XYZ file of C-alpha atoms in Angstrom:
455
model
C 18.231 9.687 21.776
C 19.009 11.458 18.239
C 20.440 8.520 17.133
C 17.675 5.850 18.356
C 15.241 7.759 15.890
C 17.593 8.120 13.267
C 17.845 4.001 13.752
C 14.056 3.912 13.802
C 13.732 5.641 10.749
C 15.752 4.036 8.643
C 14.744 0.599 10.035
C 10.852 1.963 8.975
C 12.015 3.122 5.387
C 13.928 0.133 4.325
C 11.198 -2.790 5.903
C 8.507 -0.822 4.322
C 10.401 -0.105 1.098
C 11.082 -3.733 0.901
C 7.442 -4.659 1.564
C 6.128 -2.326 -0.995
C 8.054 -2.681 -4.673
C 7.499 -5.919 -4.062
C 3.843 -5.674 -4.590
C 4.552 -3.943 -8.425
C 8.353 -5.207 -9.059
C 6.729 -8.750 -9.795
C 4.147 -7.924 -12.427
C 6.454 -6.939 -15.207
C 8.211 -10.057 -14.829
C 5.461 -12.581 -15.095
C 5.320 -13.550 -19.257
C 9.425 -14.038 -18.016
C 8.642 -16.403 -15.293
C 5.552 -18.192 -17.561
C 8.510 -18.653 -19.816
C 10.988 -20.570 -17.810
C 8.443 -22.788 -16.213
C 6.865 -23.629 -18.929
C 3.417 -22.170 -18.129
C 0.994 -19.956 -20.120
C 0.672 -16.123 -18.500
C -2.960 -16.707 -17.125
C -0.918 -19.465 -14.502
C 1.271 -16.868 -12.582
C -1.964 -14.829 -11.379
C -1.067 -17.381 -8.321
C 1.868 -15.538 -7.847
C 0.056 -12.120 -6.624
C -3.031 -13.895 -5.658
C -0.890 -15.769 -2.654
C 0.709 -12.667 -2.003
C -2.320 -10.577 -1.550
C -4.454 -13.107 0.150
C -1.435 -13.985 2.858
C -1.052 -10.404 3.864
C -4.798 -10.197 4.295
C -4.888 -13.607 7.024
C -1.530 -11.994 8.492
C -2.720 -8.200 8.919
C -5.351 -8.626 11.208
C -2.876 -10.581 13.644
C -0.352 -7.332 13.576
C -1.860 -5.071 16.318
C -2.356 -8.093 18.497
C 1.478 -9.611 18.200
C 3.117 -6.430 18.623
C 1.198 -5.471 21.453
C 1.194 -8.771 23.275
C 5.041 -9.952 22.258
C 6.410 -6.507 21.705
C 7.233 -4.362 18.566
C 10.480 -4.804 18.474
C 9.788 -8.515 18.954
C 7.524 -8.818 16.396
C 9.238 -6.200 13.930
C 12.943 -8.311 14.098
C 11.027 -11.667 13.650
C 8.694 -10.775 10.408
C 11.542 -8.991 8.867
C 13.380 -12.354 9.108
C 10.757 -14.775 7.773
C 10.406 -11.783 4.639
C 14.001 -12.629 3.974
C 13.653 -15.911 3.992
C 11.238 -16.023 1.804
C 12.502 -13.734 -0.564
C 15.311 -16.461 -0.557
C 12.845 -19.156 -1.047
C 11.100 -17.183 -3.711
C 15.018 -16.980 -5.935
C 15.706 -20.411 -5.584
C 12.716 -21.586 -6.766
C 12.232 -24.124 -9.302
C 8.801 -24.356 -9.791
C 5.674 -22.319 -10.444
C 3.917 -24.125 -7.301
C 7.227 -23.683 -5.226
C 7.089 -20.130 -5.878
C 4.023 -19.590 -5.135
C 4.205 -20.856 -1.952
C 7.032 -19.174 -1.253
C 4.997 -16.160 -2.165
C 2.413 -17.679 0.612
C 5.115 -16.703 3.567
C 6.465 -13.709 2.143
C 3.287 -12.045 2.037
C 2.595 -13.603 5.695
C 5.497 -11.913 6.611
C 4.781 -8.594 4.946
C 1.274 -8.457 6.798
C 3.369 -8.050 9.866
C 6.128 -5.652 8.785
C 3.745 -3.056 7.553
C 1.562 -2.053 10.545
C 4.305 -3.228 12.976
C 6.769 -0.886 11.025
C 4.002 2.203 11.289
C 3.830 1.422 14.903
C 7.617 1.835 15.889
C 7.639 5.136 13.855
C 4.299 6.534 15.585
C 5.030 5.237 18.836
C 8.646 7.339 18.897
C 7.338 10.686 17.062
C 4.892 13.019 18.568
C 2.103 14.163 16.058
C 3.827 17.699 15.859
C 7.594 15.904 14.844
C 5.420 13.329 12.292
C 4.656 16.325 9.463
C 8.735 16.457 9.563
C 8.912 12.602 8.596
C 7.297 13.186 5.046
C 10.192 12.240 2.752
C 10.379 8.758 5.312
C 6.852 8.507 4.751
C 6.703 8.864 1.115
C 9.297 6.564 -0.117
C 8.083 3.007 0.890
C 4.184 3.947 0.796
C 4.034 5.645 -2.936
C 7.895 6.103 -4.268
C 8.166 1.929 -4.053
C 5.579 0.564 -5.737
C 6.220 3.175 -8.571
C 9.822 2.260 -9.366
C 8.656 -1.626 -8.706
C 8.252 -1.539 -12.750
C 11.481 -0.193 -13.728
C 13.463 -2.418 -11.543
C 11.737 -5.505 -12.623
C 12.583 -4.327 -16.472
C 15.778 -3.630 -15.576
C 16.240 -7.235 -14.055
C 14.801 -8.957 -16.970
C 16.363 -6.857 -19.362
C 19.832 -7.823 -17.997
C 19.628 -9.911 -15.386
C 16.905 -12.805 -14.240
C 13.242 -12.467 -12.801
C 14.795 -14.524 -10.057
C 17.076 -10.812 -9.095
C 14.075 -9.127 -7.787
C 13.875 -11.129 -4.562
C 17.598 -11.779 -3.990
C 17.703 -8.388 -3.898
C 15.750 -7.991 -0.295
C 18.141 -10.379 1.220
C 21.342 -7.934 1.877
C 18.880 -5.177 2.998
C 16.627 -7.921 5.512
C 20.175 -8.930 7.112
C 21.663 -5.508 7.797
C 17.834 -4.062 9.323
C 17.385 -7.478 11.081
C 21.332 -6.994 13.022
C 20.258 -3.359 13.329
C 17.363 -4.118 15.075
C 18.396 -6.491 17.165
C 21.150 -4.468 18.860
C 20.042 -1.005 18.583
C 16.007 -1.096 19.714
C 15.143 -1.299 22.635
C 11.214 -2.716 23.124
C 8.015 -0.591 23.613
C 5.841 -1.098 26.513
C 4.104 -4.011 26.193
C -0.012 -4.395 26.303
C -1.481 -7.527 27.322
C -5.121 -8.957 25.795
C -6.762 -11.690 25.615
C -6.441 -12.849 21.719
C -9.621 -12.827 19.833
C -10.416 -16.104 18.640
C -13.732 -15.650 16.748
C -12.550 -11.986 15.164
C -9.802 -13.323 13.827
C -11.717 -16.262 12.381
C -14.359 -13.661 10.874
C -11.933 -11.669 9.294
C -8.865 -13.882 8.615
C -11.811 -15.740 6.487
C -13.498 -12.398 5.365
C -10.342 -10.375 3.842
C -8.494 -12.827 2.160
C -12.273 -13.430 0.106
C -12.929 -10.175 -0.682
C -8.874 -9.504 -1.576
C -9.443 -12.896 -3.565
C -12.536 -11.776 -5.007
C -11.337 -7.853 -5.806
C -8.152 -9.791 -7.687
C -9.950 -12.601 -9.883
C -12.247 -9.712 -10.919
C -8.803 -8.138 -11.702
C -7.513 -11.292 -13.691
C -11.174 -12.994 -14.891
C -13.806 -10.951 -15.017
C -17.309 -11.259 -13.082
C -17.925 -15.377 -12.710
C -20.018 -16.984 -9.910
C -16.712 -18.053 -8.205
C -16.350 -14.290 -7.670
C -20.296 -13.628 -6.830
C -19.981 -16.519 -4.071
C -16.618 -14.695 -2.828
C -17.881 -11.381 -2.760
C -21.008 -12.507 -1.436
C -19.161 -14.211 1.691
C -16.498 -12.361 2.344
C -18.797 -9.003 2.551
C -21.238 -11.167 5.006
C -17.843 -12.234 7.202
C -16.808 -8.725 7.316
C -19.908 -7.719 8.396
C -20.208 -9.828 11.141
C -16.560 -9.065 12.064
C -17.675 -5.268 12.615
C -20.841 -5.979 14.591
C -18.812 -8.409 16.586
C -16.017 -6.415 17.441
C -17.862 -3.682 19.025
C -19.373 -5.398 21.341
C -16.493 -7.139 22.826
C -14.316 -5.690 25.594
C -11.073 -6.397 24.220
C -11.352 -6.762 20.482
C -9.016 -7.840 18.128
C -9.252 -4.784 16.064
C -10.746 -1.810 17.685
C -13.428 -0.702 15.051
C -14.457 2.020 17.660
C -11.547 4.034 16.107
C -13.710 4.311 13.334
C -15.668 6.735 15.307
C -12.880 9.367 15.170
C -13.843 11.074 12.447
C -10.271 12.537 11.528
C -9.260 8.759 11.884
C -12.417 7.704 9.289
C -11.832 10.305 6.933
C -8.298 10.279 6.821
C -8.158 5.978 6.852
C -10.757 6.359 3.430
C -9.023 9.312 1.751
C -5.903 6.976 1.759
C -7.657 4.237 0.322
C -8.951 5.427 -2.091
C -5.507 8.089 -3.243
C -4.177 4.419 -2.946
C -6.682 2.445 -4.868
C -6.066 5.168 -7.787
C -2.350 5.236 -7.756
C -1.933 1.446 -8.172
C -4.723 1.045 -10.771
C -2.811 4.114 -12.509
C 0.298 2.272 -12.092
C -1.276 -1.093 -13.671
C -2.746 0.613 -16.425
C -0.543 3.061 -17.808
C 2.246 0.304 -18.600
C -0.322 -1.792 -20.653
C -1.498 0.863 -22.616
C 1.670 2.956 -23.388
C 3.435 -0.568 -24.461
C -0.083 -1.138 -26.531
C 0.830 2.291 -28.318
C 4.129 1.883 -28.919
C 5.031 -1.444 -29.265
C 7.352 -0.270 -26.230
C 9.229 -2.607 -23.839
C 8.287 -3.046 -20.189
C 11.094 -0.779 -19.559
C 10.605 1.549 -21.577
C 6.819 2.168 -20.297
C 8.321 1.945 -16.534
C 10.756 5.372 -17.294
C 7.047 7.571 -18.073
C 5.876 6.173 -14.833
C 8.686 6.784 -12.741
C 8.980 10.725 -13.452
C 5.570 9.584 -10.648
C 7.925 9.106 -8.297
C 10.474 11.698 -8.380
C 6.977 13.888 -8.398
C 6.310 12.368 -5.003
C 9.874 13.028 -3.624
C 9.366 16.344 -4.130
C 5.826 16.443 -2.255
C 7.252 15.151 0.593
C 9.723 18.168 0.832
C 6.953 20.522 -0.354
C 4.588 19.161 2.418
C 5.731 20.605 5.530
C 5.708 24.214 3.876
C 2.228 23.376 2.075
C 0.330 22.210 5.190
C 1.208 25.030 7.528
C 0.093 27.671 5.081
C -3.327 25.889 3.889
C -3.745 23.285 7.166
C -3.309 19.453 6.337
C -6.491 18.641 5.320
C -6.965 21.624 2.895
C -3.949 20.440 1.848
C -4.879 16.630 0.903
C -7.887 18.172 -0.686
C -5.905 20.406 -2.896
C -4.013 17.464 -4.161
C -6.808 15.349 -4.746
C -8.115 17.682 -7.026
C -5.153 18.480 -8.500
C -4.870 14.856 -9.269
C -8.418 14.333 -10.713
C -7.142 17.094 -13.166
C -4.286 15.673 -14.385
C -5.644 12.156 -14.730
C -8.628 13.798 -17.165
C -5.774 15.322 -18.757
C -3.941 11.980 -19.778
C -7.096 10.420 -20.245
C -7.764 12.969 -22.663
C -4.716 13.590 -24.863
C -3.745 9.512 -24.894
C -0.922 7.712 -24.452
C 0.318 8.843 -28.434
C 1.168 12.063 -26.914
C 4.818 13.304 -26.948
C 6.362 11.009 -24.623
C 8.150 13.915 -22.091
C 4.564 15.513 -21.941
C 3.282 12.220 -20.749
C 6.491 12.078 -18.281
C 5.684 15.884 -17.072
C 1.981 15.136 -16.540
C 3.109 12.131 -14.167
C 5.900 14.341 -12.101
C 2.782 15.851 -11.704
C 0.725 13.656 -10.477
C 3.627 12.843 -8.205
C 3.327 15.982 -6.517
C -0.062 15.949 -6.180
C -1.326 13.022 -5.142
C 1.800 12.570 -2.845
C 0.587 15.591 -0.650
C -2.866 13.650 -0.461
C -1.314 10.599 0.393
C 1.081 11.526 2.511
C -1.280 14.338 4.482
C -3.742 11.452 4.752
C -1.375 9.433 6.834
C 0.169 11.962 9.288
C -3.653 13.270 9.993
C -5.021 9.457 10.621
C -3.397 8.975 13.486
C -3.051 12.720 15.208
C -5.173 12.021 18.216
C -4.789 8.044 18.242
C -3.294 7.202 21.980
C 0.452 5.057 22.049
C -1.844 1.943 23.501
C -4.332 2.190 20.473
C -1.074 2.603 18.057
C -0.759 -0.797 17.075
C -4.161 -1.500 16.132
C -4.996 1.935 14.467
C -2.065 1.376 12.186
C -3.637 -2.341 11.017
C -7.079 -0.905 10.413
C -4.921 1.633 8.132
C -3.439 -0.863 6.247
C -6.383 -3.046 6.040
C -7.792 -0.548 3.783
C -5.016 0.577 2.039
C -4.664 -2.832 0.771
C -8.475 -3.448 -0.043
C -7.782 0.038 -1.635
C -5.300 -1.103 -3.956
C -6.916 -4.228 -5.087
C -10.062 -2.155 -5.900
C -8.200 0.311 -8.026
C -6.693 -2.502 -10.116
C -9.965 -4.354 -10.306
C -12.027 -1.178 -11.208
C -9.599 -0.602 -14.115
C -9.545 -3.978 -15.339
C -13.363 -4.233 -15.154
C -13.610 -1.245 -17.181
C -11.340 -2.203 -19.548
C -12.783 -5.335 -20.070
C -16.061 -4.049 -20.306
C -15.505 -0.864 -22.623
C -13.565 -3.123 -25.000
C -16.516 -4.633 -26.040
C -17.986 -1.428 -27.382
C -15.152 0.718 -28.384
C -11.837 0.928 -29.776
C -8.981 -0.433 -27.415
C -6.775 2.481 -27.439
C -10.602 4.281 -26.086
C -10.711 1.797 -23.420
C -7.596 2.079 -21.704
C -8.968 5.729 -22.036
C -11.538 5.149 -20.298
C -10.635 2.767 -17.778
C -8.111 5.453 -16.377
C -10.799 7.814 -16.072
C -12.680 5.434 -13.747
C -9.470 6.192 -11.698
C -10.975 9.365 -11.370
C -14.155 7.824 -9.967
C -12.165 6.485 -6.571
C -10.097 10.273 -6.462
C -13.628 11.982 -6.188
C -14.491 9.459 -2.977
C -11.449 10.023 -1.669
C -11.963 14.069 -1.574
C -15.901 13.415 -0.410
C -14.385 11.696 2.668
C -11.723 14.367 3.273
C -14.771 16.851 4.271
C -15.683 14.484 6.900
C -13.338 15.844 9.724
C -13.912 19.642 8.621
C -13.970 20.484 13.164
C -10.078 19.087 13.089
C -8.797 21.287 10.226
C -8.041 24.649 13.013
C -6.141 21.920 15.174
C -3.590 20.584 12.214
C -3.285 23.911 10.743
C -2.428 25.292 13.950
C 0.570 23.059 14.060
C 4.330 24.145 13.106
C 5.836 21.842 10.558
């Protein structure tokens, strides 16, 4: 039995892990790939674009699939395609082949991440879950942070085409591992929901499209006609789904407050963390005239910050209760990120790299207390779908952090000095940390029940 979780685990780290840097590893190695192809930077937006808007049509499926086919089933299978596309995406000799290659990955990725949640959740009681926090932590936070420095470490000595041949060893090994050493969860049957899945395979990808062409382009009427649709599509979606007996996502999870709270306090710790993560590069290189690389060692002190949270965690939340605990970190964070905001990116560069161990710390005990308190009282049969509803908005999270800093870039460069700007546009970071903490005082009648709990 000790070894079965030890199996599950590891299978949950590495899928996730793989899932996750490749979100960030990409982005540093885009004026590389405009290079070989032949293209001018603005081209390879397609390259995230597909990504983003293939895990969006995939996610909603997740819950479904794994409860209908199995999650074993379902885990084994999109951990395959992700591999294959990641093989796809290497041996590509085109912009338009890689983007399409791009296409499946992410349509694979939509699956691994809630599936992944649900084998881990579905094993480990809510007590046992506060003692997963350094599994937890590396593939939702540490990943996307070192996603930088690996990517400048690939083009610095290698080729862009390294940072998806490198998923291919690790999708084998978890795919044989999971074949022969899961065994499959009980399996729920439903109806599938045509018309949801319509509304909100149609709805997400337009407002993912919309949050990343804001990202890329600015405010256009393209992106006024996406917003404008997608928001109306997931509108209907909601109304919809509630009044069905067997939806395809059960919104009605929603009214859990601890489930609410929790689902928007790690959106929006999310949402800050990657639009930190896009910024800071871009305006420590602007500084310094410094390499990708070089910009991708200040961030990644982030991520040895968050390593430490998750040991921290256990000790922190029995002492001040979990969600006293995210709170605490969100403000913590808010702090720091005033502080960078404040002193620049000229400051002495192992202040800078202190300052973001810090953050690490911080804003991994929000992100990580978020999680493990989401899905406390959500039954084994509700698993699969709470953990896509999760997701959903962890995604939509992390495109509106990106798009919130590039707006505000964009915009405040018109009227002040660009090293002001990027300034400025990490203080609007700030903006989506203070959400975050307003929604954390949402479940306030759940805080005796977590901080009851041993770690």
């Amino acid at each position: 039995m000790k070894a079965q979780r030890a199996v599950i685990i590891a299978l949950y780290v590495v899928a996730m892990f793989m899932v996750s840097i490749d979100g960030t590893i990409v982005n540093v190695l885009l004026p590389t790939i405009a290079v070989e192809f032949g293209v001018t930077p603005g081209a390879t937006n397609g390259i995230n674009i597909g990504y983003l808007v293939s895990i969006a049509v995939a996610l909603p499926a997740a819950g479904y699939l794994s409860n209908r086919y199995g999650v074993k089933r379902m885990y084994v299978l999109s951990v395959s395609l992700f591999t294959l596309a990641s093989l796809l995406c290497g041996w590509a000799g085109s912009l338009q082949a890689l983007i399409l290659a791009r296409v499946l990955q992410g349509l694979a990725g939509g699956i691994i991440t809630p599936v992944s949640m649900t084998l881990l959740f579905r094993t480990f009681s809510p007590p046992e879950r506060q003692n997963l926090s350094r599994s937890l932590v590396l593939p939702i936070a540490f990943a996307p942070a070192i996603g930088p420095l690996v990517g400048g470490l690939f083009s610095e000595y290698l080729s862009w085409n390294w940072a998806f041949f490198i998923n291919i060893p690790f999708g084998i090994i978890i795919v044989l591992i999971g074949l022969f050493a899961l065994t499959e969860f009980e399996i729920f049957k439903a109806p599938f929901d045509t018309k949801g899945y319509m509304l909100i395979a149609l709805g997400l990808p337009l407002l993912m499209l919309t949050l990343s062409l804001i990202a890329s382009d600015g405010v256009s009427i393209t992106v006024v006609f996406c917003a404008i649709v997608g928001v109306f599509l997931l509108r209907r979606f909601y109304v919809y789904e509630r009044k069905i007996k067997e939806p395809l996502l059960d919104v009605r999870l929603y009214e859990q407050p601890l489930f609410l709270s929790s689902s928007l306090v790690a959106m929006c710790s999310m949402g800050a963390l990657m639009g930190m993560l896009y910024l800071f590069p871009l305006m420590y290189q602007y500084a310094y005239s410094a390499s990708a690389l070089e910009s991708s060692l200040i961030t990644f002190t982030e991520a040895l910050g968050l390593m430490v949270a998750s040991k921290l965690l256990p000790r922190t939340s029995k002492r001040f209760g979990m969600l006293h605990t995210v709170r605490l970190g969100l403000i913590g964070t808010v702090m720091i990120f005033c502080c960078i905001a404040i002193i620049g990116p000229s400051a002495n560069p192992w202040l800078l790299r202190g300052l973001m161990f810090a953050v690490g710390i911080c804003l991994g005990h929000s992100v990580i207390g978020s999680q493990l308190s989401a899905f406390h009282h959500v039954a084994k049969s509700q698993m699969s779908k709470a953990t896509t509803l999760y997701n959903m908005l962890n995604r939509v999270g992390a495109a509106v952090g990106i798009a919130l800093v590039a707006t505000t870039l964009t915009v405040s460069g018109r009227y002040f000095s660009e090293i002001l700007s990027y300034q400025y546009a990490l203080v609007a970071t700030v903006v989506l940390l203070l959400a975050g903490l307003g929604c954390s005082l949402f479940a306030k009648e759940q805080e005796t029940i977590l901080k009851g709990e041993k770690a």
